[in-house]
CSV table of C-alpha atoms and ligand atoms in Angstrom, one decimal:
chain,number,residue,atom,x,y,z
A,22,MET,CA,16.3,5.1,-4.2
A,23,ALA,CA,15.8,6.3,-8.1
A,24,ARG,CA,12.3,7.3,-7.7
A,25,ALA,CA,10.9,9.7,-4.9
A,26,GLY,CA,9.5,7.3,-2.0
A,27,LEU,CA,6.4,6.7,-0.4
A,28,VAL,CA,5.6,6.0,3.1
A,29,ALA,CA,1.9,4.9,3.8
A,30,GLY,CA,0.6,3.8,7.0
A,31,ASN,CA,-2.0,1.1,7.5
A,32,TRP,CA,-3.9,1.5,10.5
A,33,LYS,CA,-6.0,-1.5,10.0
A,34,MET,CA,-8.9,-1.7,12.7
A,35,HIS,CA,-6.8,0.7,15.0
A,36,GLY,CA,-8.1,4.1,16.3
A,37,ASN,CA,-10.3,6.2,18.2
A,38,LEU,CA,-11.2,9.9,17.6
A,39,ILE,CA,-9.1,11.2,20.5
A,40,ARG,CA,-6.0,8.9,19.7
A,41,ASN,CA,-6.0,10.0,15.9
A,42,GLN,CA,-6.2,13.5,16.4
A,43,GLU,CA,-2.8,13.3,18.6
A,44,LEU,CA,-1.2,10.8,16.1
A,45,LEU,CA,-2.3,12.7,12.9
A,46,ALA,CA,-1.4,16.2,14.3
A,47,SER,CA,2.0,14.6,15.4
A,48,ILE,CA,2.8,13.1,12.0
A,49,VAL,CA,2.2,16.5,10.3
A,50,SER,CA,4.7,18.3,12.3
A,51,GLY,CA,6.8,15.5,12.6
A,52,THR,CA,7.5,15.3,8.8
A,53,GLN,CA,7.3,19.0,8.0
A,54,SER,CA,10.9,19.1,6.7
A,55,LEU,CA,10.5,15.8,4.8
A,56,GLN,CA,11.9,15.9,1.0
A,57,ASN,CA,11.3,13.7,-1.9
A,58,VAL,CA,9.3,11.2,0.1
A,59,SER,CA,5.3,11.4,0.3
A,60,CYS,CA,3.8,10.6,3.1
A,61,ALA,CA,0.1,9.0,3.6
A,62,VAL,CA,-2.2,7.2,6.1
A,63,CYS,CA,-4.9,5.0,5.3
A,64,VAL,CA,-7.4,5.0,8.0
A,65,PRO,CA,-10.6,3.1,8.8
A,66,TYR,CA,-13.4,4.4,7.0
A,67,PRO,CA,-15.5,6.5,9.8
A,68,TYR,CA,-12.2,8.4,10.4
A,69,LEU,CA,-11.7,9.8,6.8
A,70,ALA,CA,-13.6,13.0,7.6
A,71,GLN,CA,-11.2,13.5,10.7
A,72,ALA,CA,-8.2,12.7,8.4
A,73,GLN,CA,-9.6,15.3,5.6
A,74,LEU,CA,-9.9,17.9,8.9
A,75,VAL,CA,-6.4,17.5,10.3
A,76,LEU,CA,-4.5,16.8,7.0
A,77,GLY,CA,-6.4,18.9,4.5
A,78,GLY,CA,-3.9,21.6,3.3
A,79,THR,CA,-0.9,19.8,4.8
A,80,HIS,CA,1.8,17.6,2.9
A,81,VAL,CA,0.5,14.4,4.8
A,82,GLU,CA,-2.1,12.5,2.2
A,83,TRP,CA,-4.7,9.9,3.4
A,84,GLY,CA,-6.8,7.1,1.9
A,85,GLY,CA,-8.7,4.0,2.5
A,86,GLN,CA,-7.9,0.4,3.1
A,87,ASN,CA,-10.2,-1.1,0.8
A,88,VAL,CA,-12.6,-0.4,-1.6
A,89,SER,CA,-16.0,-1.8,-3.5
A,90,GLN,CA,-15.8,-2.9,-7.1
A,91,HIS,CA,-18.9,-1.3,-7.6
A,92,HIS,CA,-20.0,2.4,-7.9
A,93,GLN,CA,-23.5,2.0,-6.2
A,94,GLY,CA,-26.1,-0.1,-5.4
A,95,ALA,CA,-27.7,-2.4,-3.1
A,96,TYR,CA,-24.6,-3.5,-1.4
A,97,THR,CA,-25.0,-3.2,2.3
A,98,GLY,CA,-21.5,-2.5,4.1
A,99,GLU,CA,-19.6,-1.6,1.1
A,100,ILE,CA,-18.0,1.7,0.3
A,101,SER,CA,-17.3,3.1,-3.2
A,102,ALA,CA,-14.5,4.9,-4.6
A,103,GLY,CA,-16.6,7.9,-5.1
A,104,MET,CA,-17.3,8.2,-1.6
A,105,LEU,CA,-13.7,7.9,-0.8
A,106,ALA,CA,-13.0,10.4,-3.2
A,107,ASP,CA,-15.7,12.8,-1.5
A,108,PHE,CA,-13.5,12.9,1.4
A,109,GLY,CA,-10.1,14.0,-0.3
A,110,CYS,CA,-8.6,10.7,-0.3
A,111,ARG,CA,-5.7,10.2,-2.6
A,112,TYR,CA,-5.1,6.5,-2.0
A,113,VAL,CA,-6.9,3.3,-1.3
A,114,ILE,CA,-5.3,-0.2,-0.7
A,115,VAL,CA,-6.7,-2.8,-2.7
A,116,GLY,CA,-5.9,-6.7,-2.6
A,117,HIS,CA,-4.5,-6.4,1.3
A,118,SER,CA,-3.5,-10.1,2.1
A,119,GLU,CA,-6.0,-9.7,5.0
A,120,ARG,CA,-8.8,-9.1,2.8
A,121,ARG,CA,-7.5,-11.8,0.5
A,122,THR,CA,-7.7,-14.6,3.3
A,123,LEU,CA,-10.1,-13.4,5.7
A,124,TYR,CA,-12.8,-12.0,3.1
A,125,GLY,CA,-12.0,-14.3,0.2
A,126,GLU,CA,-11.0,-11.6,-2.2
A,127,GLY,CA,-9.5,-13.2,-5.3
A,128,ASN,CA,-7.5,-11.8,-8.0
A,129,LYS,CA,-10.2,-11.0,-10.0
A,130,VAL,CA,-12.3,-9.0,-7.5
A,131,VAL,CA,-8.9,-7.2,-6.6
A,132,ALA,CA,-8.4,-6.3,-10.3
A,133,GLU,CA,-12.1,-4.9,-10.3
A,134,LYS,CA,-11.6,-2.9,-7.2
A,135,PHE,CA,-8.4,-1.4,-8.5
A,136,CYS,CA,-9.9,-0.2,-11.8
A,137,SER,CA,-13.1,0.8,-9.7
A,138,ALA,CA,-10.4,2.9,-7.5
A,139,GLN,CA,-8.9,4.7,-10.7
A,140,GLU,CA,-12.2,5.2,-12.3
A,141,ARG,CA,-12.9,7.9,-9.3
A,142,LEU,CA,-9.0,9.0,-9.7
A,143,LEU,CA,-7.9,7.3,-6.3
A,144,VAL,CA,-4.2,5.9,-6.6
A,145,PRO,CA,-4.6,2.3,-5.7
A,146,ILE,CA,-2.0,0.7,-3.7
A,147,LEU,CA,-2.0,-3.2,-5.0
A,148,CYS,CA,-0.5,-5.7,-2.5
A,149,VAL,CA,0.9,-8.8,-3.6
A,150,GLY,CA,2.7,-11.2,-1.6
A,151,GLU,CA,3.1,-15.1,-1.0
A,152,THR,CA,2.7,-17.1,2.2
A,153,LEU,CA,5.0,-18.9,4.3
A,154,ALA,CA,4.0,-22.1,2.7
A,155,GLN,CA,4.3,-20.7,-0.9
A,156,ARG,CA,7.6,-19.4,-0.2
A,157,GLU,CA,9.0,-22.7,1.2
A,158,ALA,CA,7.5,-24.4,-1.9
A,159,ASN,CA,9.7,-22.1,-4.2
A,160,ASP,CA,6.2,-20.6,-5.6
A,161,THR,CA,7.0,-16.9,-4.6
A,162,GLU,CA,7.6,-15.8,-7.9
A,163,GLN,CA,4.5,-17.6,-9.3
A,164,VAL,CA,2.1,-16.6,-6.9
A,165,ILE,CA,3.4,-13.0,-7.3
A,166,ALA,CA,3.2,-13.1,-11.0
A,167,MET,CA,-0.6,-14.2,-11.0
A,168,GLN,CA,-1.3,-11.6,-8.7
A,169,LEU,CA,0.3,-9.0,-10.9
A,170,ASP,CA,-1.1,-10.3,-13.9
A,171,ALA,CA,-4.3,-10.6,-13.2
A,172,VAL,CA,-4.6,-6.6,-12.6
A,173,ILE,CA,-2.3,-5.8,-15.9
A,174,ASP,CA,-4.4,-8.3,-18.0
A,175,PHE,CA,-7.9,-6.8,-16.7
A,176,ALA,CA,-6.8,-3.1,-16.4
A,177,GLY,CA,-4.1,-2.9,-19.0
A,178,ILE,CA,-0.4,-2.2,-18.5
A,179,ASP,CA,-1.4,1.9,-18.8
A,180,ALA,CA,-3.3,1.5,-15.7
A,181,ILE,CA,-0.5,0.4,-13.6
A,182,ARG,CA,1.2,4.0,-14.6
A,183,GLN,CA,-1.1,5.5,-11.6
A,184,SER,CA,-0.9,2.8,-8.9
A,185,VAL,CA,1.5,1.9,-6.7
A,186,ILE,CA,2.6,-1.9,-5.9
A,187,ALA,CA,3.1,-2.9,-2.4
A,188,TYR,CA,5.0,-6.3,-1.9
A,189,GLU,CA,4.0,-7.8,1.3
A,190,PRO,CA,5.1,-11.5,2.0
A,191,VAL,CA,2.2,-12.4,4.0
A,192,TRP,CA,4.7,-14.4,6.5
A,193,ALA,CA,6.3,-11.4,7.3
A,194,ILE,CA,2.7,-9.2,8.4
A,195,GLY,CA,2.3,-8.3,12.0
A,196,THR,CA,4.6,-11.1,13.2
A,197,GLY,CA,7.8,-9.3,13.8
A,198,LYS,CA,9.6,-11.3,11.0
A,199,THR,CA,10.8,-9.1,8.2
A,200,ALA,CA,12.1,-10.2,5.0
A,201,THR,CA,15.6,-9.2,4.5
A,202,PRO,CA,16.8,-6.4,2.3
A,203,GLN,CA,17.9,-9.0,-0.2
A,204,GLN,CA,14.8,-11.3,0.1
A,205,ALA,CA,12.5,-7.9,-0.5
A,206,GLN,CA,14.8,-6.7,-3.2
A,207,ASP,CA,14.5,-9.9,-5.1
A,208,VAL,CA,11.0,-9.8,-5.3
A,209,HIS,CA,10.6,-6.1,-6.0
A,210,ALA,CA,13.0,-6.4,-9.2
A,211,PHE,CA,10.9,-9.3,-10.2
A,212,ILE,CA,7.9,-7.2,-10.0
A,213,ARG,CA,9.6,-4.3,-11.9
A,214,ASN,CA,11.0,-6.7,-14.6
A,215,ARG,CA,7.7,-8.2,-15.3
A,216,ILE,CA,6.3,-4.8,-15.5
A,217,ALA,CA,9.0,-3.9,-18.0
A,218,SER,CA,8.3,-6.9,-19.9
A,219,HIS,CA,5.0,-4.7,-21.0
A,220,ASN,CA,6.6,-1.6,-20.9
A,221,ASP,CA,10.1,-0.3,-19.8
A,222,GLU,CA,9.3,3.3,-18.8
A,223,ILE,CA,6.5,2.2,-16.5
A,224,ALA,CA,8.5,-0.2,-14.5
A,225,ALA,CA,11.1,2.4,-14.3
A,226,ASP,CA,8.7,4.9,-12.7
A,227,ILE,CA,6.5,3.0,-10.6
A,228,GLN,CA,7.0,2.9,-6.7
A,229,ILE,CA,7.0,-0.6,-5.3
A,230,ILE,CA,7.0,-0.3,-1.8
A,231,TYR,CA,7.7,-3.0,0.9
A,232,GLY,CA,5.3,-4.0,3.8
A,233,GLY,CA,5.7,-6.7,6.5
A,234,SER,CA,6.9,-5.6,10.3
A,235,VAL,CA,8.6,-2.6,8.9
A,236,LYS,CA,10.2,-0.6,12.1
A,237,ALA,CA,12.3,2.5,12.7
A,238,ASP,CA,15.2,-0.1,13.3
A,239,ASN,CA,15.0,-2.0,10.0
A,240,ALA,CA,13.5,0.6,7.4
A,241,SER,CA,16.9,2.3,6.3
A,242,GLU,CA,18.3,-0.9,5.2
A,243,LEU,CA,15.3,-2.1,3.4
A,244,PHE,CA,14.9,1.3,1.9
A,245,ALA,CA,18.5,1.2,0.5
A,246,MET,CA,17.7,-1.5,-1.9
A,247,ALA,CA,17.7,-0.2,-5.5
A,248,ASP,CA,14.1,-1.3,-6.1
A,249,ILE,CA,12.3,-0.4,-2.8
A,250,ASP,CA,10.7,2.8,-3.0
A,251,GLY,CA,9.1,3.1,0.6
A,252,GLY,CA,7.0,1.3,2.6
A,253,LEU,CA,3.5,0.2,3.8
A,254,ILE,CA,3.3,0.4,7.7
A,255,GLY,CA,1.0,-1.6,9.6
A,256,GLY,CA,1.7,-1.7,13.4
A,257,ALA,CA,4.2,1.3,13.4
A,258,SER,CA,2.2,3.4,11.8
A,259,LEU,CA,0.2,4.0,15.0
A,260,VAL,CA,3.0,5.0,16.8
A,261,ALA,CA,3.9,8.5,15.7
A,262,SER,CA,7.7,8.3,16.6
A,263,GLU,CA,8.3,5.2,14.8
A,264,PHE,CA,6.2,6.3,11.5
A,265,ILE,CA,8.0,9.4,11.3
A,266,SER,CA,11.6,8.2,11.6
A,267,ILE,CA,10.5,5.4,8.9
A,268,CYS,CA,9.4,8.3,6.5
A,269,PHE,CA,12.8,10.1,7.0
A,270,ALA,CA,14.5,6.7,6.5
A,271,ALA,CA,12.9,6.5,3.2
A,272,GLN,CA,14.9,9.9,2.2
A,273,GLY,CA,17.7,8.0,2.3
B,312,PGA,P1,2.8,-4.5,9.7
B,312,PGA,O1,1.6,-4.9,8.7
B,312,PGA,O2,3.7,-3.5,9.6
B,312,PGA,O3,2.3,-4.3,11.1
B,312,PGA,O4,3.5,-6.0,9.6
B,312,PGA,C1,1.8,-4.4,7.3
B,312,PGA,C2,0.6,-4.3,6.4
B,312,PGA,O5,0.0,-5.2,6.9
B,312,PGA,O6,0.3,-3.8,5.4
C-alpha cells in the first residue's frame, strides 16, 4: 500500500455495555504495536460516550455510523455532526448501502451529510457500491461514478481531500461473498482515476478502503492490491481477534 492504511469497524446495530467494554479493551491492547495503520470503530450512538471513555488517549479512534444533514432543529430522532464531535468522534460513515436501501437516502442527501460532517471537522467515510443486478448489467462503473460525482459536484473536489472513500459492493455485504481482490482493485482504481481527473494529488493521497465480508483470512490478499488502503469491517469487527488480525493485515 502506497498510503497509510485505515481499518474501521462498522458495528451496525450490535453491542451492549458489557460486551463493548471487553471488545474495546481487547482492540486497544491487541493493536498496541500496529504501525502505519489507523484503527477506528464506528459504534451505535448510545455507545459513543463509552467509546470516548475507553478509547480516549489511546491510538484507537471512533466514529458514528450516520449523521443528519442538518445542524439543529426539529428533526426528531436525528443526530447532528456537532453532537458526534462532542463525543470525540473522528469519523462518520455516510451513505452506507443499508442507509441508502432501507432508509431511502439518495445521492443528494448523502452529499449533504458529507458536508455537514466536514463542517464539524469530522472525516466522512463515504460509502459507494453497486448491487448484484447492477454488476450483472455491467453498470458498476456508472453507478459508482454517479455516487461519487454527486458528492464531488456538491462539496467540491477539495472537500474530498478530507475524506475516506469506502467501496462496498452491496452483494458482498454480510453475505460471506467477498469481491475478488482483482474485482475490488478494478473499482478502487476506477474511483482513484475519477478523482484524478479533478486533482492528481488528492487522488494519490486519498484512502480508498474496501468493505464487504472482509475477514481475517481474506484481508491480506485484498489489502495487497495497489489501490486498496484498508477496510470497512462489519461482522468481523465484532470479534476482537478477527478485527485485530485484519488491522495487522493492513500493515502489509
Ligand atoms: P460486512 O459489512 O463486513 O459484515 O460484510 C461491511 C459493511 O457493511 O460495512
